[in-house]
Amino acid sequence: MTDAIRGHLAALRKDPAAAEFSELELAHSIRHRLEAEFSLGPVPVFNATGIVIHTNLGRAPLAPEAQDAVAQTILDYTNLEMDLESGTRSSRNIHISSLLKEVTGAEAGIALNNCAGAVLATLAALAHDGSAIASRGELVEIGGGFRMPDVIRQSGARLVEVGTTNRTRIADYEAAIDDQTRVLLKTHTSNFRMIGFTEAPDLRDLARLGRQRSIPVIEDLGGGSLIDLSAFGLPHEPTVRSSLEAGADLVLFSGDKLMGGPQAGLIVGRRRWIDQIANHPLSRALRMDKLSLAALTATLRLYLQPNVETKIPVLRMLTQPIETIARRADRLAEAIGEGPGFTRSVIASDSFAGGGAMPMRPLPSRAVCLLSRDMSATAMLHRLRTGNQPVIGRIEEESVLLDVRTLRDDDVASVAEAVQRALA
Ligand SMILES: *Cc1c(COP(=O)(O)O)cnc(C)c1O
């Protein structure tokens, strides 16, 4: 504390604008500095952006069942890698493989640290001594510097690009296959859409070609939903099961996107290839930790129950009826109340799935719209973000919008309080 105070005073002495200040102001600013320095995150925030899978806000919030599983694992020893029957060493993957089989219909499955790691380990295990064929229309950048061509290069595989930016046909893959070809790679173009004169081969056709030439077909689904979201009026996203049924030998997807679990990279498909990946040193280097593994098994178990869309927070937020959202917005506006110098109203807004899923499809939602007489929208947003209980909203047309799709009913009172404090 002494260091922090000395540092603060030294900075004030050098700052000509700080020539005059009261003792109280000095105490306040030192307190701010100390708080900033010692409040190490991550801390909980209210997500009022309406973006359900928000990477900057930690992607998927977990189900209470996952929380319980982590809590049980955290203080005690566990049989993470011990077979209790024989007392011998087993694999941490045991806990997950049969669940993955059950939920996706795959022959086998494995979980690694995240999907980017899963892509890397898969290509390293299957294609390091040869080439991977990929469409020029699918050499995507996912974000955070994850670029498909770079990851392929890192795995040791040679990238063979086929087709053009907008059109790739099955014949392009066929013509490119030679005795060096180890995998045919298909990547879900999660975060963008190409429209107009475009063509991409059907996964079925690619799988048929792979079978004819005995080359495994890998699909990196990224978001990878385990249930068909179109049943709830949402845009169609390929499911992991449908990709396997279409003939993909391996399907890769994230645990903390549409699946709604902890960070993980799931690989499901043919046992032969899964074993090869599991035995590769990168799978050891990228293995999941025990806490995430506990949360993952608990989340997957929910998929074996009916009405999973009401049990997994991500799915609940995506599938909740607009009436529920509208009621929550009204309650929040009500709780914020009238105030001097600002108005609040409920308006229609667009929320998004996020996490690279359904990028072009806004989901109709409701937001509380805050307009202040004395404060700019940017200043309001900053105050909301930096309060005791940070609320993350967005700006639209000089007002602050708090989209309630991504809030819980239980959050309403606390968010209203945070708003009142920020506007006071
Ligand atoms: C998100 C995504 C990844 C990376 O997944 P992480 O779990 O964030 O590592 C890889 N491929 C695709 C297609 C994605 O959408």
GROMACS .gro file of C-alpha atoms and ligand atoms in nm:
model
  439
    1MET     CA    1   0.000   0.000   0.000
    2THR     CA    2   0.284   0.234   0.082
    3ASP     CA    3   0.434   0.173  -0.262
    4ALA     CA    4   0.104   0.244  -0.430
    5ILE     CA    5   0.052   0.567  -0.236
    6ARG     CA    6   0.406   0.687  -0.306
    7GLY     CA    7   0.363   0.609  -0.674
    8HIS     CA    8   0.040   0.802  -0.681
    9LEU     CA    9   0.189   1.106  -0.508
   10ALA     CA   10   0.488   1.105  -0.741
   11ALA     CA   11   0.254   1.102  -1.042
   12LEU     CA   12   0.051   1.391  -0.894
   13ARG     CA   13   0.367   1.598  -0.839
   14LYS     CA   14   0.455   1.562  -1.206
   15ASP     CA   15   0.104   1.646  -1.325
   16PRO     CA   16   0.057   2.023  -1.374
   17ALA     CA   17  -0.320   1.977  -1.392
   18ALA     CA   18  -0.319   1.837  -1.039
   19ALA     CA   19  -0.197   2.156  -0.873
   20GLU     CA   20  -0.501   2.181  -0.650
   21PHE     CA   21  -0.694   1.905  -0.486
   22SER     CA   22  -0.858   1.850  -0.154
   23GLU     CA   23  -0.751   1.588   0.098
   24LEU     CA   24  -1.073   1.405   0.029
   25GLU     CA   25  -1.005   1.397  -0.345
   26LEU     CA   26  -0.658   1.267  -0.276
   27ALA     CA   27  -0.792   0.991  -0.053
   28HIS     CA   28  -1.048   0.900  -0.318
   29SER     CA   29  -0.800   0.883  -0.599
   30ILE     CA   30  -0.559   0.672  -0.394
   31ARG     CA   31  -0.840   0.440  -0.305
   32HIS     CA   32  -0.932   0.409  -0.673
   33ARG     CA   33  -0.576   0.331  -0.762
   34LEU     CA   34  -0.548   0.066  -0.492
   35GLU     CA   35  -0.876  -0.089  -0.595
   36ALA     CA   36  -0.769  -0.097  -0.957
   37GLU     CA   37  -0.435  -0.252  -0.864
   38PHE     CA   38  -0.561  -0.518  -0.627
   39SER     CA   39  -0.894  -0.612  -0.780
   40LEU     CA   40  -0.760  -0.896  -0.986
   41GLY     CA   41  -1.018  -1.059  -1.206
   42PRO     CA   42  -1.193  -1.231  -1.353
   43VAL     CA   43  -1.491  -1.092  -1.161
   44PRO     CA   44  -1.859  -1.164  -1.235
   45VAL     CA   45  -2.030  -0.916  -1.467
   46PHE     CA   46  -2.386  -0.880  -1.590
   47ASN     CA   47  -2.401  -0.949  -1.961
   48ALA     CA   48  -2.658  -0.706  -2.099
   49THR     CA   49  -2.515  -0.716  -2.452
   50GLY     CA   50  -2.766  -0.971  -2.578
   51ILE     CA   51  -2.476  -1.175  -2.719
   52VAL     CA   52  -2.522  -1.518  -2.566
   53ILE     CA   53  -2.181  -1.673  -2.636
   54HIS     CA   54  -1.961  -1.370  -2.571
   55THR     CA   55  -1.594  -1.464  -2.589
   56ASN     CA   56  -1.482  -1.151  -2.401
   57LEU     CA   57  -1.724  -1.236  -2.120
   58GLY     CA   58  -1.610  -1.595  -2.083
   59ARG     CA   59  -1.844  -1.760  -2.336
   60ALA     CA   60  -2.086  -2.012  -2.183
   61PRO     CA   61  -2.207  -1.969  -1.825
   62LEU     CA   62  -2.246  -2.319  -1.683
   63ALA     CA   63  -2.543  -2.510  -1.548
   64PRO     CA   64  -2.576  -2.553  -1.168
   65GLU     CA   65  -2.511  -2.925  -1.219
   66ALA     CA   66  -2.171  -2.840  -1.367
   67GLN     CA   67  -2.101  -2.609  -1.076
   68ASP     CA   68  -2.180  -2.888  -0.829
   69ALA     CA   69  -1.955  -3.129  -1.016
   70VAL     CA   70  -1.666  -2.883  -1.002
   71ALA     CA   71  -1.730  -2.811  -0.633
   72GLN     CA   72  -1.717  -3.183  -0.554
   73THR     CA   73  -1.391  -3.225  -0.741
   74ILE     CA   74  -1.216  -2.920  -0.613
   75LEU     CA   75  -1.147  -3.004  -0.248
   76ASP     CA   76  -1.095  -3.378  -0.266
   77TYR     CA   77  -0.885  -3.634  -0.443
   78THR     CA   78  -1.070  -3.798  -0.732
   79ASN     CA   79  -1.033  -4.113  -0.940
   80LEU     CA   80  -0.929  -3.893  -1.233
   81GLU     CA   81  -0.690  -4.152  -1.372
   82MET     CA   82  -0.754  -4.457  -1.160
   83ASP     CA   83  -0.976  -4.752  -1.234
   84LEU     CA   84  -1.137  -4.817  -0.897
   85GLU     CA   85  -1.221  -5.178  -0.989
   86SER     CA   86  -0.863  -5.288  -1.053
   87GLY     CA   87  -0.677  -5.012  -0.873
   88THR     CA   88  -0.458  -4.952  -1.177
   89ARG     CA   89  -0.391  -4.644  -1.382
   90SER     CA   90  -0.659  -4.554  -1.632
   91SER     CA   91  -0.721  -4.259  -1.861
   92ARG     CA   92  -0.903  -3.937  -1.778
   93ASN     CA   93  -1.075  -3.977  -2.111
   94ILE     CA   94  -1.271  -4.277  -1.976
   95HIS     CA   95  -1.501  -4.037  -1.794
   96ILE     CA   96  -1.598  -3.867  -2.113
   97SER     CA   97  -1.582  -4.116  -2.400
   98SER     CA   98  -1.897  -4.316  -2.332
   99LEU     CA   99  -2.097  -3.997  -2.270
  100LEU     CA  100  -1.975  -3.853  -2.598
  101LYS     CA  101  -2.073  -4.175  -2.774
  102GLU     CA  102  -2.417  -4.165  -2.618
  103VAL     CA  103  -2.484  -3.802  -2.695
  104THR     CA  104  -2.346  -3.785  -3.050
  105GLY     CA  105  -2.382  -4.140  -3.180
  106ALA     CA  106  -2.007  -4.156  -3.253
  107GLU     CA  107  -1.794  -4.470  -3.223
  108ALA     CA  108  -1.551  -4.293  -2.989
  109GLY     CA  109  -1.467  -3.954  -2.848
  110ILE     CA  110  -1.199  -3.759  -2.667
  111ALA     CA  111  -1.183  -3.417  -2.503
  112LEU     CA  112  -0.884  -3.183  -2.519
  113ASN     CA  113  -0.825  -2.835  -2.380
  114ASN     CA  114  -1.009  -2.639  -2.653
  115CYS     CA  115  -1.116  -2.673  -3.015
  116ALA     CA  116  -0.813  -2.491  -3.158
  117GLY     CA  117  -0.598  -2.747  -2.973
  118ALA     CA  118  -0.818  -3.028  -3.101
  119VAL     CA  119  -0.762  -2.917  -3.462
  120LEU     CA  120  -0.388  -2.895  -3.403
  121ALA     CA  121  -0.360  -3.236  -3.234
  122THR     CA  122  -0.582  -3.405  -3.494
  123LEU     CA  123  -0.382  -3.276  -3.788
  124ALA     CA  124  -0.051  -3.349  -3.616
  125ALA     CA  125  -0.157  -3.707  -3.543
  126LEU     CA  126  -0.309  -3.782  -3.882
  127ALA     CA  127  -0.132  -3.563  -4.137
  128HIS     CA  128   0.211  -3.452  -4.010
  129ASP     CA  129   0.390  -3.663  -4.271
  130GLY     CA  130   0.173  -3.558  -4.563
  131SER     CA  131  -0.083  -3.307  -4.673
  132ALA     CA  132  -0.427  -3.181  -4.577
  133ILE     CA  133  -0.662  -3.071  -4.853
  134ALA     CA  134  -0.882  -2.772  -4.772
  135SER     CA  135  -1.107  -2.539  -4.972
  136ARG     CA  136  -0.989  -2.182  -5.034
  137GLY     CA  137  -1.334  -2.071  -4.923
  138GLU     CA  138  -1.280  -2.222  -4.578
  139LEU     CA  139  -0.933  -2.100  -4.481
  140VAL     CA  140  -1.087  -1.889  -4.211
  141GLU     CA  141  -0.962  -1.681  -3.921
  142ILE     CA  142  -1.168  -1.763  -3.613
  143GLY     CA  143  -1.046  -1.478  -3.395
  144GLY     CA  144  -0.769  -1.439  -3.142
  145GLY     CA  145  -0.523  -1.510  -3.424
  146PHE     CA  146  -0.649  -1.861  -3.496
  147ARG     CA  147  -0.601  -1.891  -3.872
  148MET     CA  148  -0.662  -2.223  -4.036
  149PRO     CA  149  -0.356  -2.215  -4.270
  150ASP     CA  150  -0.128  -2.132  -3.973
  151VAL     CA  151  -0.267  -2.413  -3.760
  152ILE     CA  152  -0.225  -2.662  -4.044
  153ARG     CA  153   0.135  -2.548  -4.086
  154GLN     CA  154   0.200  -2.582  -3.712
  155SER     CA  155   0.079  -2.941  -3.722
  156GLY     CA  156   0.351  -3.029  -3.971
  157ALA     CA  157   0.099  -3.105  -4.245
  158ARG     CA  158   0.134  -2.944  -4.587
  159LEU     CA  159  -0.171  -2.743  -4.684
  160VAL     CA  160  -0.309  -2.815  -5.031
  161GLU     CA  161  -0.561  -2.545  -5.123
  162VAL     CA  162  -0.833  -2.629  -5.372
  163GLY     CA  163  -1.111  -2.435  -5.542
  164THR     CA  164  -1.156  -2.059  -5.529
  165THR     CA  165  -1.269  -1.813  -5.265
  166ASN     CA  166  -1.634  -1.844  -5.363
  167ARG     CA  167  -1.665  -2.181  -5.534
  168THR     CA  168  -1.517  -2.520  -5.460
  169ARG     CA  169  -1.644  -2.844  -5.611
  170ILE     CA  170  -1.595  -3.205  -5.516
  171ALA     CA  171  -1.393  -3.247  -5.839
  172ASP     CA  172  -1.140  -2.998  -5.703
  173TYR     CA  173  -1.070  -3.222  -5.403
  174GLU     CA  174  -1.064  -3.529  -5.627
  175ALA     CA  175  -0.806  -3.379  -5.862
  176ALA     CA  176  -0.581  -3.275  -5.573
  177ILE     CA  177  -0.559  -3.616  -5.404
  178ASP     CA  178  -0.223  -3.789  -5.437
  179ASP     CA  179  -0.022  -4.040  -5.234
  180GLN     CA  180   0.074  -3.763  -4.989
  181THR     CA  181  -0.286  -3.681  -4.899
  182ARG     CA  182  -0.361  -3.772  -4.537
  183VAL     CA  183  -0.687  -3.589  -4.463
  184LEU     CA  184  -0.968  -3.397  -4.633
  185LEU     CA  185  -1.050  -3.102  -4.409
  186LYS     CA  186  -1.380  -2.918  -4.398
  187THR     CA  187  -1.414  -2.611  -4.174
  188HIS     CA  188  -1.745  -2.459  -4.073
  189THR     CA  189  -1.725  -2.094  -4.177
  190SER     CA  190  -1.863  -2.000  -3.837
  191ASN     CA  191  -1.828  -1.626  -3.819
  192PHE     CA  192  -1.906  -1.509  -4.173
  193ARG     CA  193  -2.131  -1.591  -4.464
  194MET     CA  194  -2.062  -1.572  -4.833
  195ILE     CA  195  -2.359  -1.491  -5.048
  196GLY     CA  196  -2.405  -1.472  -5.423
  197PHE     CA  197  -2.224  -1.696  -5.671
  198THR     CA  198  -2.100  -1.955  -5.424
  199GLU     CA  199  -2.066  -2.330  -5.408
  200ALA     CA  200  -1.922  -2.571  -5.155
  201PRO     CA  201  -1.934  -2.950  -5.174
  202ASP     CA  202  -2.182  -3.130  -4.956
  203LEU     CA  203  -2.026  -3.309  -4.660
  204ARG     CA  204  -2.192  -3.630  -4.788
  205ASP     CA  205  -2.007  -3.609  -5.119
  206LEU     CA  206  -1.679  -3.529  -4.950
  207ALA     CA  207  -1.727  -3.826  -4.715
  208ARG     CA  208  -1.799  -4.054  -5.012
  209LEU     CA  209  -1.480  -3.939  -5.183
  210GLY     CA  210  -1.283  -3.996  -4.863
  211ARG     CA  211  -1.419  -4.351  -4.831
  212GLN     CA  212  -1.338  -4.433  -5.194
  213ARG     CA  213  -0.976  -4.322  -5.146
  214SER     CA  214  -0.943  -4.437  -4.783
  215ILE     CA  215  -0.868  -4.085  -4.661
  216PRO     CA  216  -1.033  -3.962  -4.339
  217VAL     CA  217  -1.265  -3.664  -4.370
  218ILE     CA  218  -1.244  -3.419  -4.079
  219GLU     CA  219  -1.499  -3.151  -4.011
  220ASP     CA  220  -1.412  -2.864  -3.778
  221LEU     CA  221  -1.759  -2.751  -3.671
  222GLY     CA  222  -1.643  -2.489  -3.420
  223GLY     CA  223  -1.978  -2.406  -3.260
  224GLY     CA  224  -2.111  -2.759  -3.296
  225SER     CA  225  -2.459  -2.788  -3.151
  226LEU     CA  226  -2.564  -3.119  -2.998
  227ILE     CA  227  -2.933  -3.052  -3.059
  228ASP     CA  228  -3.119  -2.925  -3.362
  229LEU     CA  229  -3.188  -2.561  -3.280
  230SER     CA  230  -3.420  -2.516  -3.578
  231ALA     CA  231  -3.679  -2.710  -3.375
  232PHE     CA  232  -3.700  -2.394  -3.160
  233GLY     CA  233  -3.740  -2.155  -3.450
  234LEU     CA  234  -3.369  -2.072  -3.461
  235PRO     CA  235  -3.163  -2.075  -3.782
  236HIS     CA  236  -3.033  -2.414  -3.885
  237GLU     CA  237  -2.683  -2.497  -3.761
  238PRO     CA  238  -2.531  -2.835  -3.840
  239THR     CA  239  -2.538  -3.067  -3.541
  240VAL     CA  240  -2.251  -3.293  -3.444
  241ARG     CA  241  -2.473  -3.597  -3.498
  242SER     CA  242  -2.583  -3.483  -3.845
  243SER     CA  243  -2.220  -3.436  -3.951
  244LEU     CA  244  -2.135  -3.786  -3.832
  245GLU     CA  245  -2.439  -3.927  -4.009
  246ALA     CA  246  -2.336  -3.745  -4.327
  247GLY     CA  247  -2.020  -3.953  -4.309
  248ALA     CA  248  -1.752  -3.733  -4.149
  249ASP     CA  249  -1.485  -3.959  -3.994
  250LEU     CA  250  -1.406  -3.702  -3.726
  251VAL     CA  251  -1.603  -3.401  -3.603
  252LEU     CA  252  -1.437  -3.135  -3.388
  253PHE     CA  253  -1.622  -2.877  -3.181
  254SER     CA  254  -1.590  -2.644  -2.882
  255GLY     CA  255  -1.728  -2.726  -2.537
  256ASP     CA  256  -1.810  -2.365  -2.449
  257LYS     CA  257  -1.996  -2.250  -2.758
  258LEU     CA  258  -2.340  -2.389  -2.850
  259MET     CA  259  -2.284  -2.694  -2.631
  260GLY     CA  260  -2.294  -2.463  -2.331
  261GLY     CA  261  -2.026  -2.634  -2.123
  262PRO     CA  262  -1.673  -2.550  -2.007
  263GLN     CA  263  -1.385  -2.469  -2.240
  264ALA     CA  264  -1.298  -2.791  -2.422
  265GLY     CA  265  -1.216  -2.929  -2.765
  266LEU     CA  266  -1.425  -3.235  -2.837
  267ILE     CA  267  -1.325  -3.484  -3.104
  268VAL     CA  268  -1.575  -3.756  -3.197
  269GLY     CA  269  -1.581  -4.015  -3.473
  270ARG     CA  270  -1.408  -4.335  -3.578
  271ARG     CA  271  -1.230  -4.520  -3.301
  272ARG     CA  272  -0.928  -4.590  -3.518
  273TRP     CA  273  -0.851  -4.219  -3.566
  274ILE     CA  274  -0.951  -4.118  -3.212
  275ASP     CA  275  -0.699  -4.372  -3.074
  276GLN     CA  276  -0.430  -4.235  -3.301
  277ILE     CA  277  -0.499  -3.880  -3.179
  278ALA     CA  278  -0.519  -3.988  -2.812
  279ASN     CA  279  -0.175  -4.147  -2.839
  280HIS     CA  280  -0.011  -3.840  -2.989
  281PRO     CA  281   0.210  -3.632  -2.752
  282LEU     CA  282   0.007  -3.319  -2.832
  283SER     CA  283  -0.298  -3.479  -2.673
  284ARG     CA  284  -0.100  -3.509  -2.353
  285ALA     CA  285   0.019  -3.150  -2.382
  286LEU     CA  286  -0.334  -3.025  -2.450
  287ARG     CA  287  -0.522  -3.246  -2.204
  288MET     CA  288  -0.816  -3.111  -2.006
  289ASP     CA  289  -0.777  -3.026  -1.640
  290LYS     CA  290  -0.987  -3.209  -1.381
  291LEU     CA  291  -1.218  -2.917  -1.299
  292SER     CA  292  -1.320  -2.862  -1.659
  293LEU     CA  293  -1.356  -3.235  -1.705
  294ALA     CA  294  -1.597  -3.254  -1.412
  295ALA     CA  295  -1.801  -2.966  -1.557
  296LEU     CA  296  -1.794  -3.128  -1.900
  297THR     CA  297  -1.927  -3.466  -1.787
  298ALA     CA  298  -2.200  -3.294  -1.583
  299THR     CA  299  -2.301  -3.085  -1.885
  300LEU     CA  300  -2.304  -3.383  -2.121
  301ARG     CA  301  -2.516  -3.579  -1.875
  302LEU     CA  302  -2.784  -3.307  -1.903
  303TYR     CA  303  -2.809  -3.390  -2.273
  304LEU     CA  304  -2.934  -3.736  -2.178
  305GLN     CA  305  -3.231  -3.580  -2.001
  306PRO     CA  306  -3.551  -3.450  -2.159
  307ASN     CA  307  -3.588  -3.075  -2.223
  308VAL     CA  308  -3.215  -3.009  -2.218
  309GLU     CA  309  -3.287  -2.666  -2.371
  310THR     CA  310  -3.426  -2.555  -2.036
  311LYS     CA  311  -3.131  -2.690  -1.837
  312ILE     CA  312  -2.827  -2.553  -2.016
  313PRO     CA  313  -2.801  -2.174  -1.975
  314VAL     CA  314  -2.679  -2.108  -2.332
  315LEU     CA  315  -2.966  -2.309  -2.479
  316ARG     CA  316  -3.216  -2.154  -2.240
  317MET     CA  317  -3.110  -1.803  -2.340
  318LEU     CA  318  -3.128  -1.893  -2.710
  319THR     CA  319  -3.466  -2.064  -2.697
  320GLN     CA  320  -3.662  -1.857  -2.441
  321PRO     CA  321  -3.985  -1.716  -2.579
  322ILE     CA  322  -4.001  -1.347  -2.658
  323GLU     CA  323  -4.279  -1.307  -2.401
  324THR     CA  324  -4.039  -1.414  -2.126
  325ILE     CA  325  -3.779  -1.168  -2.249
  326ALA     CA  326  -4.034  -0.888  -2.276
  327ARG     CA  327  -4.156  -0.950  -1.921
  328ARG     CA  328  -3.800  -0.934  -1.791
  329ALA     CA  329  -3.740  -0.606  -1.977
  330ASP     CA  330  -4.055  -0.455  -1.826
  331ARG     CA  331  -3.950  -0.566  -1.479
  332LEU     CA  332  -3.603  -0.415  -1.524
  333ALA     CA  333  -3.743  -0.083  -1.649
  334GLU     CA  334  -3.984  -0.082  -1.358
  335ALA     CA  335  -3.709  -0.155  -1.106
  336ILE     CA  336  -3.482   0.117  -1.245
  337GLY     CA  337  -3.767   0.358  -1.200
  338GLU     CA  338  -3.799   0.722  -1.297
  339GLY     CA  339  -3.508   0.949  -1.221
  340PRO     CA  340  -3.410   1.311  -1.258
  341GLY     CA  341  -3.219   1.373  -1.578
  342PHE     CA  342  -3.273   1.040  -1.747
  343THR     CA  343  -3.541   0.844  -1.925
  344ARG     CA  344  -3.578   0.474  -1.960
  345SER     CA  345  -3.799   0.277  -2.193
  346VAL     CA  346  -3.831  -0.076  -2.326
  347ILE     CA  347  -3.756  -0.115  -2.696
  348ALA     CA  348  -3.723  -0.401  -2.943
  349SER     CA  349  -3.361  -0.498  -3.004
  350ASP     CA  350  -3.155  -0.756  -3.187
  351SER     CA  351  -2.950  -1.004  -2.993
  352PHE     CA  352  -2.709  -1.261  -3.136
  353ALA     CA  353  -2.595  -1.614  -3.059
  354GLY     CA  354  -2.225  -1.511  -3.081
  355GLY     CA  355  -1.933  -1.751  -3.062
  356GLY     CA  356  -1.933  -1.780  -3.439
  357ALA     CA  357  -2.282  -1.930  -3.455
  358MET     CA  358  -2.560  -1.794  -3.679
  359PRO     CA  359  -2.363  -1.475  -3.751
  360MET     CA  360  -2.618  -1.324  -3.990
  361ARG     CA  361  -2.931  -1.392  -3.794
  362PRO     CA  362  -3.042  -1.139  -3.533
  363LEU     CA  363  -3.265  -1.289  -3.263
  364PRO     CA  364  -3.555  -1.058  -3.176
  365SER     CA  365  -3.516  -0.940  -2.819
  366ARG     CA  366  -3.601  -0.656  -2.581
  367ALA     CA  367  -3.376  -0.397  -2.423
  368VAL     CA  368  -3.408  -0.126  -2.166
  369CYS     CA  369  -3.300   0.195  -2.336
  370LEU     CA  370  -3.136   0.459  -2.114
  371LEU     CA  371  -3.103   0.820  -2.221
  372SER     CA  372  -2.943   1.078  -1.993
  373ARG     CA  373  -2.973   1.453  -2.013
  374ASP     CA  374  -2.635   1.519  -1.849
  375MET     CA  375  -2.423   1.225  -1.954
  376SER     CA  376  -2.316   1.093  -2.293
  377ALA     CA  377  -2.399   0.734  -2.376
  378THR     CA  378  -2.025   0.655  -2.371
  379ALA     CA  379  -1.991   0.799  -2.021
  380MET     CA  380  -2.294   0.604  -1.901
  381LEU     CA  381  -2.163   0.282  -2.051
  382HIS     CA  382  -1.826   0.341  -1.881
  383ARG     CA  383  -1.989   0.402  -1.543
  384LEU     CA  384  -2.196   0.086  -1.577
  385ARG     CA  385  -1.886  -0.111  -1.671
  386THR     CA  386  -1.672   0.016  -1.385
  387GLY     CA  387  -1.919  -0.002  -1.098
  388ASN     CA  388  -1.910  -0.252  -0.811
  389GLN     CA  389  -2.122  -0.493  -1.009
  390PRO     CA  390  -2.021  -0.428  -1.368
  391VAL     CA  391  -2.301  -0.420  -1.624
  392ILE     CA  392  -2.196  -0.457  -1.987
  393GLY     CA  393  -2.436  -0.293  -2.232
  394ARG     CA  394  -2.404  -0.136  -2.574
  395ILE     CA  395  -2.468   0.196  -2.745
  396GLU     CA  396  -2.724   0.252  -3.015
  397GLU     CA  397  -2.816   0.596  -3.143
  398GLU     CA  398  -2.673   0.786  -2.845
  399SER     CA  399  -2.856   0.573  -2.587
  400VAL     CA  400  -2.738   0.283  -2.377
  401LEU     CA  401  -2.918  -0.044  -2.443
  402LEU     CA  402  -2.937  -0.321  -2.186
  403ASP     CA  403  -3.054  -0.631  -2.372
  404VAL     CA  404  -3.221  -0.865  -2.125
  405ARG     CA  405  -3.196  -1.189  -2.327
  406THR     CA  406  -2.864  -1.258  -2.157
  407LEU     CA  407  -2.976  -1.162  -1.806
  408ARG     CA  408  -3.151  -1.394  -1.562
  409ASP     CA  409  -3.477  -1.305  -1.390
  410ASP     CA  410  -3.281  -1.317  -1.064
  411ASP     CA  411  -3.042  -1.049  -1.194
  412VAL     CA  412  -3.307  -0.781  -1.238
  413ALA     CA  413  -3.287  -0.622  -0.891
  414SER     CA  414  -2.905  -0.606  -0.888
  415VAL     CA  415  -2.883  -0.468  -1.241
  416ALA     CA  416  -3.142  -0.201  -1.157
  417GLU     CA  417  -2.939  -0.104  -0.851
  418ALA     CA  418  -2.619  -0.083  -1.055
  419VAL     CA  419  -2.795   0.137  -1.311
  420GLN     CA  420  -2.931   0.369  -1.043
  421ARG     CA  421  -2.582   0.405  -0.892
  422ALA     CA  422  -2.426   0.473  -1.232
  423LEU     CA  423  -2.681   0.738  -1.321
  424ALA     CA  424  -2.678   0.909  -0.982
  425LIG     C1  425  -1.433  -2.132  -3.230
  425LIG     C2  426  -1.375  -2.218  -3.336
  425LIG     C3  427  -1.253  -2.282  -3.315
  425LIG     C4  428  -1.174  -2.262  -3.190
  425LIG     O1  429  -1.236  -2.317  -3.080
  425LIG     P1  430  -1.181  -2.284  -2.930
  425LIG     O2  431  -1.259  -2.379  -2.846
  425LIG     O3  432  -1.212  -2.140  -2.908
  425LIG     O4  433  -1.036  -2.312  -2.930
  425LIG     C5  434  -1.205  -2.364  -3.415
  425LIG     N1  435  -1.273  -2.379  -3.530
  425LIG     C6  436  -1.392  -2.319  -3.554
  425LIG     C7  437  -1.460  -2.341  -3.686
  425LIG     C8  438  -1.448  -2.235  -3.458
  425LIG     O5  439  -1.564  -2.173  -3.482
   0.00000   0.00000   0.00000
